[in-house]
XYZ file of C-alpha atoms in Angstrom:
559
model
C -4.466 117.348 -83.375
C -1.011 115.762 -81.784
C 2.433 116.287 -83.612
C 3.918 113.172 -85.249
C 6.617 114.101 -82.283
C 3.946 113.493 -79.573
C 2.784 110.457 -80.827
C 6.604 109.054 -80.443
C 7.202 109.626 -76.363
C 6.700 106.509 -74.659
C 3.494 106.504 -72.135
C 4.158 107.118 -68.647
C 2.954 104.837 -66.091
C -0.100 105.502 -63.629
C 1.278 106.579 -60.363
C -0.452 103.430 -58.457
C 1.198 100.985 -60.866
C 4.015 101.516 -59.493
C 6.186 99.807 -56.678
C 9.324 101.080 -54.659
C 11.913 103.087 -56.989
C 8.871 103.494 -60.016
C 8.777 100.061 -60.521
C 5.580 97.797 -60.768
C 4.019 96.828 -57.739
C 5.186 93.207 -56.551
C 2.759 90.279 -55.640
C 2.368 90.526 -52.191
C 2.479 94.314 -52.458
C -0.827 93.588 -54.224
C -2.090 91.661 -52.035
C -1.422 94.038 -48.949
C -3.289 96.034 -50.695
C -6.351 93.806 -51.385
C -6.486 92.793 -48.080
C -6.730 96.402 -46.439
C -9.233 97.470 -49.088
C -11.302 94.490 -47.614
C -10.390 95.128 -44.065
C -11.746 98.698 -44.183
C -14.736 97.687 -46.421
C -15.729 95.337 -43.556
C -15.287 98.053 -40.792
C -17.030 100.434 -42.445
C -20.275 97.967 -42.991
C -19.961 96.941 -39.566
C -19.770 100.459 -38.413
C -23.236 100.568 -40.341
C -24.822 97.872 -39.122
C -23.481 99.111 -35.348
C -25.686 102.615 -36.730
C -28.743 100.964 -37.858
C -28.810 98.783 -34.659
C -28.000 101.921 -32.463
C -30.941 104.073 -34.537
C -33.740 100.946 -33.733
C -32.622 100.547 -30.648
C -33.428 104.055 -30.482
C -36.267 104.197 -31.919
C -37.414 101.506 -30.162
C -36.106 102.620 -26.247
C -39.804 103.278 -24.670
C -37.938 105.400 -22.025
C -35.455 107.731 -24.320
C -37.128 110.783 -22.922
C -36.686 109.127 -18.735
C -32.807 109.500 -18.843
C -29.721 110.989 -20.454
C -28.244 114.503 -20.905
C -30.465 116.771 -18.169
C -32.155 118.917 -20.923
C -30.966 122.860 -21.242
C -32.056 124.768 -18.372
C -34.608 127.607 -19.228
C -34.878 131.520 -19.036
C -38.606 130.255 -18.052
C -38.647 130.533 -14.000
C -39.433 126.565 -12.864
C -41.707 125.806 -9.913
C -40.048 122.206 -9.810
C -39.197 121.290 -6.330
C -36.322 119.582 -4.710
C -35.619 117.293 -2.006
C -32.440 117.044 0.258
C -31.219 113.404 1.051
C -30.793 114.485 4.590
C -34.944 114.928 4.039
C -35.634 111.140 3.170
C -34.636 110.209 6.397
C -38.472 111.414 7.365
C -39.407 110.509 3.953
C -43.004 108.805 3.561
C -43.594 105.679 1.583
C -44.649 106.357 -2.195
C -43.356 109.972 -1.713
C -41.845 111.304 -5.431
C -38.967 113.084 -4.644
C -36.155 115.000 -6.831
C -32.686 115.077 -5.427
C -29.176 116.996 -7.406
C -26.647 114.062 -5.962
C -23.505 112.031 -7.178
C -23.011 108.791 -7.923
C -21.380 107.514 -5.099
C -21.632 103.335 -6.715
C -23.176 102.514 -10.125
C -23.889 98.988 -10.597
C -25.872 96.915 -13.435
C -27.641 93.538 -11.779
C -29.028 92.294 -14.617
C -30.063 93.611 -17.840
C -33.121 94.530 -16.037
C -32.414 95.697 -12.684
C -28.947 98.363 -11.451
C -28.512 99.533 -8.598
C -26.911 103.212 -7.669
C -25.634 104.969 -4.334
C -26.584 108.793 -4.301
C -24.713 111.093 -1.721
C -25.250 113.805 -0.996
C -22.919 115.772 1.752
C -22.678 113.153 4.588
C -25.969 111.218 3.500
C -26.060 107.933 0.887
C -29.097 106.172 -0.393
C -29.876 103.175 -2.452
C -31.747 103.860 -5.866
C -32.975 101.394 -7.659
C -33.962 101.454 -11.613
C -36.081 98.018 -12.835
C -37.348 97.451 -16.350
C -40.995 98.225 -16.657
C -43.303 99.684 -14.178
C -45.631 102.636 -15.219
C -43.068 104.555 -16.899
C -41.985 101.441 -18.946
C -38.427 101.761 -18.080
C -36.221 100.106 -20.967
C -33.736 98.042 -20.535
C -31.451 100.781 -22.449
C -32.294 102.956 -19.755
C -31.291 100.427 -16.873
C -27.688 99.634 -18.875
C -27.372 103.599 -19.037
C -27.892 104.552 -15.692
C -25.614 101.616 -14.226
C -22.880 102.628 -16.319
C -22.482 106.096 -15.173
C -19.033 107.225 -13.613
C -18.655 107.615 -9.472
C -18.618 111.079 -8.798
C -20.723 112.397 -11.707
C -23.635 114.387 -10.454
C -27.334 113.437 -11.308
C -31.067 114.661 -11.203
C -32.989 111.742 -9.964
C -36.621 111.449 -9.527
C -38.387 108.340 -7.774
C -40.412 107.229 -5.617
C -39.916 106.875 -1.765
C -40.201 102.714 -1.155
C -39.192 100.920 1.955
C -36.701 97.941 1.946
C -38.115 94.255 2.468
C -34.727 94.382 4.630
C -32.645 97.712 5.761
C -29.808 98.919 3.220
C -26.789 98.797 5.640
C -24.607 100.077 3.266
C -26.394 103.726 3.310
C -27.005 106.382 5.972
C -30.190 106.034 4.881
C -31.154 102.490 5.427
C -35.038 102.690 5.883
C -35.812 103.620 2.658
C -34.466 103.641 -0.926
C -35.555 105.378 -3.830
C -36.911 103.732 -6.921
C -36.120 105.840 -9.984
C -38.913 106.990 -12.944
C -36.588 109.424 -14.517
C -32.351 110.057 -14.310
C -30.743 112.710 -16.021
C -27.000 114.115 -16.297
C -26.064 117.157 -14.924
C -21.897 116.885 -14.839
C -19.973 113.705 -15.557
C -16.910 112.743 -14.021
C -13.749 111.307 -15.500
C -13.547 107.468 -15.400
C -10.230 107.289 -14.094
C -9.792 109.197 -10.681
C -6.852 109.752 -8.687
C -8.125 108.633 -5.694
C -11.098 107.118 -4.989
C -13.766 108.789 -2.649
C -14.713 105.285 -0.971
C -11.095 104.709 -0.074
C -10.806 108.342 1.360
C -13.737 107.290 3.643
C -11.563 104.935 5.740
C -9.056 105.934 8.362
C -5.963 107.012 7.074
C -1.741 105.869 8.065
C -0.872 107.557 11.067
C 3.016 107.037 9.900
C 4.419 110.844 10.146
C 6.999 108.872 7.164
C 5.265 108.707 3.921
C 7.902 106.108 2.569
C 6.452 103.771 5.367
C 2.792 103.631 4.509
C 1.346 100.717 2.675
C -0.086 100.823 -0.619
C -3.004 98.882 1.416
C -4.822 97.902 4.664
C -4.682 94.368 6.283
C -8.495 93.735 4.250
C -6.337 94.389 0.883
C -8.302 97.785 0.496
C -6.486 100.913 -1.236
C -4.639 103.161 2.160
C -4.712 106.934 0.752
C -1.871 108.876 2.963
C -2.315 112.523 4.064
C -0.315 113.791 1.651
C -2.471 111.920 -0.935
C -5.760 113.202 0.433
C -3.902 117.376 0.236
C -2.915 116.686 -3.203
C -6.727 115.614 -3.971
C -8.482 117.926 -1.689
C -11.627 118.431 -3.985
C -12.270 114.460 -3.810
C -10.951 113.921 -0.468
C -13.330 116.804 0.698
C -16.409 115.077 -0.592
C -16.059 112.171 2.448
C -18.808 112.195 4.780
C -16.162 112.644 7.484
C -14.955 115.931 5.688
C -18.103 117.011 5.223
C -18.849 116.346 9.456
C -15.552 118.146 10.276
C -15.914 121.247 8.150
C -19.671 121.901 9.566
C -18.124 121.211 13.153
C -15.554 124.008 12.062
C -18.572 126.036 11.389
C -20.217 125.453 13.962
C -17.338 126.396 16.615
C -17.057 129.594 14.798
C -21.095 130.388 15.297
C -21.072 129.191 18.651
C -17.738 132.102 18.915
C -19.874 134.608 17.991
C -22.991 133.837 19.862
C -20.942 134.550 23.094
C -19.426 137.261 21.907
C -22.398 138.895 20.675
C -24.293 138.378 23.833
C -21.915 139.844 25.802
C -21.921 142.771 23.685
C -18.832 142.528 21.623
C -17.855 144.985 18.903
C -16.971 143.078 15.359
C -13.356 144.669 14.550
C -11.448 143.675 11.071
C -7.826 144.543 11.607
C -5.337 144.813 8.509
C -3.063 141.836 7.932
C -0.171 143.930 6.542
C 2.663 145.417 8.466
C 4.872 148.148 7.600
C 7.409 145.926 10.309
C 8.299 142.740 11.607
C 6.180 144.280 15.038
C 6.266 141.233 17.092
C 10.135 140.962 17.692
C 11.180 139.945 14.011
C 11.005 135.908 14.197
C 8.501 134.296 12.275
C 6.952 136.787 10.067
C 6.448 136.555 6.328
C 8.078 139.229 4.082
C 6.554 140.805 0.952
C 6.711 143.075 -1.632
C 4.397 146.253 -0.850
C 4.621 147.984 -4.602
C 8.292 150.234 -3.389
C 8.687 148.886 -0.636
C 8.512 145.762 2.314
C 5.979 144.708 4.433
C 4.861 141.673 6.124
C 1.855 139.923 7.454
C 0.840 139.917 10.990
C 1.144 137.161 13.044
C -1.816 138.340 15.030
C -4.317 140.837 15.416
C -2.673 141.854 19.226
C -1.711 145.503 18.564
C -4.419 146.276 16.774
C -7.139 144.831 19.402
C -4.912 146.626 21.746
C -5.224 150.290 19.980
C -9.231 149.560 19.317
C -9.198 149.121 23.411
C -7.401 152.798 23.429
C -10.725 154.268 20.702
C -12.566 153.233 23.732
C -14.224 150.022 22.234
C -14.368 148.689 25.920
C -14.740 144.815 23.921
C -13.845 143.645 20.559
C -12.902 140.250 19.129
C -12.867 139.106 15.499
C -12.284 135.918 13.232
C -9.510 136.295 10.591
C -6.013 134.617 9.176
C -3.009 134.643 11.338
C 0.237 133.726 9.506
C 3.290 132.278 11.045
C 6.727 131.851 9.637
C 7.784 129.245 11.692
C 9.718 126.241 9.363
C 7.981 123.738 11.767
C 6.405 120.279 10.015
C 4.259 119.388 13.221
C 0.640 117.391 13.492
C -0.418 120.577 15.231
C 1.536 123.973 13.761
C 0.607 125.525 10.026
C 1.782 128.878 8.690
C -1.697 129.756 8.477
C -4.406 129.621 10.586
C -7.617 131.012 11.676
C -7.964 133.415 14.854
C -10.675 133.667 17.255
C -9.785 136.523 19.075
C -11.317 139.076 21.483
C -9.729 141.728 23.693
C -11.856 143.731 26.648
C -11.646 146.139 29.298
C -10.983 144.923 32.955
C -12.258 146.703 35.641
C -11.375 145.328 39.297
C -8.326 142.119 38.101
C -6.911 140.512 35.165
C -9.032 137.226 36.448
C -12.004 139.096 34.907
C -10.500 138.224 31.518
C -9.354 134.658 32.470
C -12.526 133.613 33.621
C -14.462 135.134 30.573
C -12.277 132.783 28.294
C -12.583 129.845 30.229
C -16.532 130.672 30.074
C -16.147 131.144 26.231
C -15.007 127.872 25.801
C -17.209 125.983 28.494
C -20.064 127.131 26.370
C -18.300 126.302 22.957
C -17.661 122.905 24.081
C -21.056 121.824 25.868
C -23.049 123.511 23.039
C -20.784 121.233 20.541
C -21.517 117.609 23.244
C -25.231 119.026 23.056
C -27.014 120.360 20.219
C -28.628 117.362 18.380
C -26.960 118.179 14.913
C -23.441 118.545 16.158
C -24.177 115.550 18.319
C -24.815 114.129 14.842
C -21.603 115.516 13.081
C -19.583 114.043 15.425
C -20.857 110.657 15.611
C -19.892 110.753 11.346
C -16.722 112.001 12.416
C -16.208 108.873 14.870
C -16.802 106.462 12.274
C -13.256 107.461 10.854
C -11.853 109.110 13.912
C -12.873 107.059 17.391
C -11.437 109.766 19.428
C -13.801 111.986 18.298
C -16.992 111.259 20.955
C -15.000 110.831 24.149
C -14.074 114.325 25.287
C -14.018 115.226 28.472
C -15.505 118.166 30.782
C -15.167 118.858 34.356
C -18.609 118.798 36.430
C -20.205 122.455 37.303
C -19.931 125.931 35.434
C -16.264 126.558 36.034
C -13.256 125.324 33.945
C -10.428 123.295 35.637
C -7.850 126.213 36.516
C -4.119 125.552 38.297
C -1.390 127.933 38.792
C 1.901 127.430 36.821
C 3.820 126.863 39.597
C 1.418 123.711 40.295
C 1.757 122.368 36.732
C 5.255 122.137 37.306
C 4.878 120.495 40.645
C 2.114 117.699 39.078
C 4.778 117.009 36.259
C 7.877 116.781 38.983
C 5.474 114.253 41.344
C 4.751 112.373 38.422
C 8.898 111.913 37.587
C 8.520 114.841 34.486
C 11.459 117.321 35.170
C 10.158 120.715 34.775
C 11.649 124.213 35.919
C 9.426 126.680 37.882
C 10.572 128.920 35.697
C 11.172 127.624 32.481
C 8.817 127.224 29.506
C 6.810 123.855 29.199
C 7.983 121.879 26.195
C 5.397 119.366 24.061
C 6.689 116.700 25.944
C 5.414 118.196 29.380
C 2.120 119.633 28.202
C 1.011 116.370 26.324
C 2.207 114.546 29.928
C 0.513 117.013 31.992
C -2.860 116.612 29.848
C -2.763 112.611 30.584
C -2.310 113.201 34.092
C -5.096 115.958 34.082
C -7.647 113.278 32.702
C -6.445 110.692 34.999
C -6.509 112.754 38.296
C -9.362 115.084 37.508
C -11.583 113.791 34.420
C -11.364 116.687 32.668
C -9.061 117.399 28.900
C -10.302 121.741 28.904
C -8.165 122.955 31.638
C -6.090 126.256 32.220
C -2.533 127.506 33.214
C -2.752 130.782 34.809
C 0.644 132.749 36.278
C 3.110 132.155 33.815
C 6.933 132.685 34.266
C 7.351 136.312 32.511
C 10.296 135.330 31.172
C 8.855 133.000 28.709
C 5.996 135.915 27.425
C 5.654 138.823 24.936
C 7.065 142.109 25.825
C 3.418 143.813 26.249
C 2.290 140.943 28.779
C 1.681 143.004 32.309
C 4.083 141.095 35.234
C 2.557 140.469 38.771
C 2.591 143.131 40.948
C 3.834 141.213 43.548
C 6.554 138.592 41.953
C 7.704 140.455 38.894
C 9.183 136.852 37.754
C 5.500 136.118 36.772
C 2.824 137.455 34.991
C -0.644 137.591 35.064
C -1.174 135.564 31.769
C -2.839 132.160 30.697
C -2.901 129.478 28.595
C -5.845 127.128 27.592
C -5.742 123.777 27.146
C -7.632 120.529 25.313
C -5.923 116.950 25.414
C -2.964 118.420 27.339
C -2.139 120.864 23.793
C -2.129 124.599 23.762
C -5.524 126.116 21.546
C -5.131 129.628 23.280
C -2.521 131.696 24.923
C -3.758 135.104 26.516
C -2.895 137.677 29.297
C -3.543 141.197 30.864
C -1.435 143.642 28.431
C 0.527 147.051 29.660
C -1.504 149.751 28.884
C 1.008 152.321 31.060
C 3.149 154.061 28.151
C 6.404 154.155 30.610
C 6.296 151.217 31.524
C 5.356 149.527 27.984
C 8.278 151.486 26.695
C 11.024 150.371 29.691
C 10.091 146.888 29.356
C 10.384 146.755 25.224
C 13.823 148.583 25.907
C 14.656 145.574 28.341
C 13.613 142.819 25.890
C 16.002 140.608 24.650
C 16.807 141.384 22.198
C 16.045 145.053 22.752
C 13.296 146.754 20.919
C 12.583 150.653 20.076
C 9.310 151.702 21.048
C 10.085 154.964 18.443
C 10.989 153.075 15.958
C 8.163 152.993 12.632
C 7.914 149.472 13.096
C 6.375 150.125 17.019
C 5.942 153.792 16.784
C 1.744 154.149 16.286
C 0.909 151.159 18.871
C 3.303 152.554 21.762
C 1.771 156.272 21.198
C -1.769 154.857 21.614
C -0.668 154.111 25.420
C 0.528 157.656 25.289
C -2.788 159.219 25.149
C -4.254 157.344 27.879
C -5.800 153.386 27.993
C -7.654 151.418 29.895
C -6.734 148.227 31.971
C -7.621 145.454 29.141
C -6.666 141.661 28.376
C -7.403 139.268 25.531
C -6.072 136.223 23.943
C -6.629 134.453 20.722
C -7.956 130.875 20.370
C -6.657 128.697 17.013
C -10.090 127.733 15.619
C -8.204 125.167 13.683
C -6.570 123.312 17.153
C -10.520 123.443 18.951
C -11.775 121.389 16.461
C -8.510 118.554 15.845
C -8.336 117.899 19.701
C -11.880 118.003 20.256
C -12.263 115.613 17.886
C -9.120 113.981 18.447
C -7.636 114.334 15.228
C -3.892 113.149 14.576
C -2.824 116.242 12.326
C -4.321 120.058 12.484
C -4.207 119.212 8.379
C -7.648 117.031 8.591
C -8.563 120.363 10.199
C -8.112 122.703 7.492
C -9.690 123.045 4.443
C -6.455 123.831 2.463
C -3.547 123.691 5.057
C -0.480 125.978 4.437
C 2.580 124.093 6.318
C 6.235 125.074 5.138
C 5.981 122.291 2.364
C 2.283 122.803 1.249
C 1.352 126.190 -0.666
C -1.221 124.190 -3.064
C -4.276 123.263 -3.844
């Protein structure tokens, strides 16, 4: 029972009746609140009635179980089978197929017809998803499927159906495929940072980023180089990139078909140095847990030493890494190496001519064989150059002596020095005139001023003042420099002593390679070809970056 002192206090207000500073709430406060209350009553019910119409149309979708999520994938082995789009090209009418591809364009016609473009590597093909048919395909279904987001990846199943009229917007324009089921396997974002279809055209040419255009003279999106590295995973996915990759692949199984028919031993030489071996410029330092090292800028002294274990040939395929701070459409700091070193038994020509043969047969095999044929016609689409190289007639390569380089440039009113090196200028010059006099862009520079070579390149026994090394070329730019080495250990050492600037064949850096002459070698030469130069002038490319998958250049060291 309350005191007579409790029932005295005065009663203290409910928290809600009051307004700012404890007092009651004012009019219009009241009626703020009123009219929220009664907004959010009405969102709520028509969040309800958004349910209930979702849950019949639901319940009422004859094709729920045709399209959506793709549904868990089992322990259970599956004897489903899959279809390539490159397949359908051979496809036969009313043949059901299942293809993995990505949207490449989603569409919605009507509420009862949507159209999609599936890709798949280089190849595209219309599917088509109408209301009805044998699988009673719901209109749901058709809304769904035309609202999916380019680039998300999809299981489609449908039936083969020709065209009343070719699809010219697909590689694959005889048929398209008319879909009974669609299902979800990863979705892309909406919002992409550069669109696939705008990757697809030809990009700037400007070498000044600040100078592109934001778009083309149609109005259409222009995606710069720079762009394209930044996006590699997207920009990859154009059927250009996808031609130009498999080229890439191809030159480097066409490498070692030759070299494995001519008996070649696979070597895989260490990329770490315990010194900056090749004279100091241009090699990358690191941290080796105490101490330094420093990665090789080529595989030379080590093909040289396998030559002195008696492995009469060996080549291999590996990185080659280059310091050089040069931002050029044809240098990176890392590159891929075809290289190969062998025995010579009679003259140095032995290994000239066994290059030039190499890449004869890369090249003719690449004009030739029907799928590269194919590759490069995709690539041409973006890239005219790339179907117009040029060989000479016959089995032998185009071959001229320095000295008649320099006097081609000099008769054509291009200073050059008999003895001096050949600057970009000249050899770009010299590779126009080269097509122009003899029809040819492979050609090669034998008898080189030894001035303007490596320490370990052998001179000519009869002029000193040149050696017997080569350089090969495609569209008048160097893809391979080569030479017979010095395999005496006297002379080897005299001529590192004589460098300039003078090296010490004792010293740790030299040390192991110079005693392998010691012990006795063989006569041998050898070169290394830039896998990554082969395939941007053979297909004409304007920068060794549409070359690479993921280019290192002094400014690039991502993605």
């Amino acid at each position: 029972m309350a005191s007579s002192q409790d029932q005295t206090l005065p009663s203290r207000p409910h928290q809600g009746d009051q307004g700012e500073n404890g007092n009651p709430p004012s009019k219009n406060a009241v009626k703020k609140a009123a009219k929220e209350k009664e907004k959010a009553e009405k969102a709520a019910k028509r969040q309800e009635q958004e349910r209930q119409q979702k849950e019949q149309a639901q319940a009422s979708d004859t094709a729920k179980h045709l399209y959506g999520e793709l549904p868990s994938v089992s322990d259970t082995p599956s004897k489903q089978a899959f279809s390539e789009l490159a397949e359908l090209y051979d496809a036969k009418e009313d043949q059901e197929v299942t293809v993995d591809a990505r949207i490449h364009n989603a569409r919605v016609q009507s509420a009862k017809l949507a159209f999609l473009v599936l890709r798949e590597e280089a190849h595209t093909i219309q599917a088509v998803i109408v209301e009805g048919g044998p699988n009673k395909i719901s209109r749901q279904m058709v809304k769904w499927c035309g609202g999916i987001n380019s680039e998300s990846i999809v299981r489609a199943t449908g039936l083969v159906k020709q065209p009343k009229e070719p699809v010219t917007s697909t590689s694959i324009s005889n048929f398209e495929l008319h879909v009974e089921k669609l299902y979800m396997i990863s979705e892309a974002a909406q919002m992409l940072p550069v669109q696939v279809k705008d990757c697809m055209r030809a990009p700037p040419l400007s070498d000044d980023s600040k100078e592109e255009p934001e778009t083309d003279s149609q109005g259409l999106p222009v995606v710069s180089l720079n762009a394209r590295l930044n996006n590699r995973v997207l920009d990859g996915r154009t059927a250009a990139n996808q031609a130009i990759f498999q080229l890439q692949g191809g030159v480097s199984n066409l490498f070692i078909e030759f070299m494995n028919h001519n008996r070649f031993t696979w070597i895989n030489s260490s990329r770490f140095a315990g010194a900056a071996t090749e004279g100091g410029a241009g090699v990358f330092e690191i941290k080796y847990f105490d101490t330094k090292a420093y990665l090789t800028q080529s595989p030379q002294f080590f093909k040289q030493m396998a030559i002195a274990m008696d492995m009469k040939r060996v080549c291999e395929i590996g990185p080659v890494f280059r310091a050089e701070n040069s931002n050029t459409h044809r240098h990176l700091t890392e590159f891929t190496g075809l290289d190969f070193e062998m025995v010579i038994k009679n003259d140095y020509h032995e290994v000239l001519s066994f290059g030039e043969q190499l890449m004869l047969y890369i090249i003719r095999n690449l004009q030739e064989r029907a799928e590269f044929k194919r590759l490069t016609r995709v690539v041409e689409q973006v890239f005219p150059g790339a179907g117009d190289f040029k060989l000479p007639t016959g089995d032998e390569a185009l071959r001229l002596r320095f000295a008649d380089a320099v006097k081609l440039l000099n008769e054509n009113n291009i200073e050059a020095g008999e003895f001096d090196d050949l600057s970009t200028t000249q050899e770009k010059a010299l590779g126009r005139i080269m097509r122009e006099k003899y029809d040819t862009d492979f050609y090669t520079i034998d008898k080189y001023p030894s001035a303007v070579r490596p320490f370990y390149t052998m001179p000519d026994a009869s002029d000193p003042r040149v050696s017997n090394s080569y350089d090969f070329f495609m569209r008048g730019q160097e893809i391979m420099s080569g030479a017979q080495r010095i395999h005496d250990y006297n002379q080897l050492c005299e001529r590192m002593r004589n460098n300039d600037p003078p090296l010490d064949p004792l010293s740790e850096g030299f040390r192991h390679y110079t005693e392998a002459f010691k012990y006795g070698c063989a006569p041998h030469g050898g070169g290394g070809l830039g896998l990554n130069r082969i395939l941007q002038f053979y297909l004409g490319l304007p920068d060794i970056r549409f070359a690479t998958l993921f280019p290192r250049d002094p400014g690039r060291l991502a993605p």
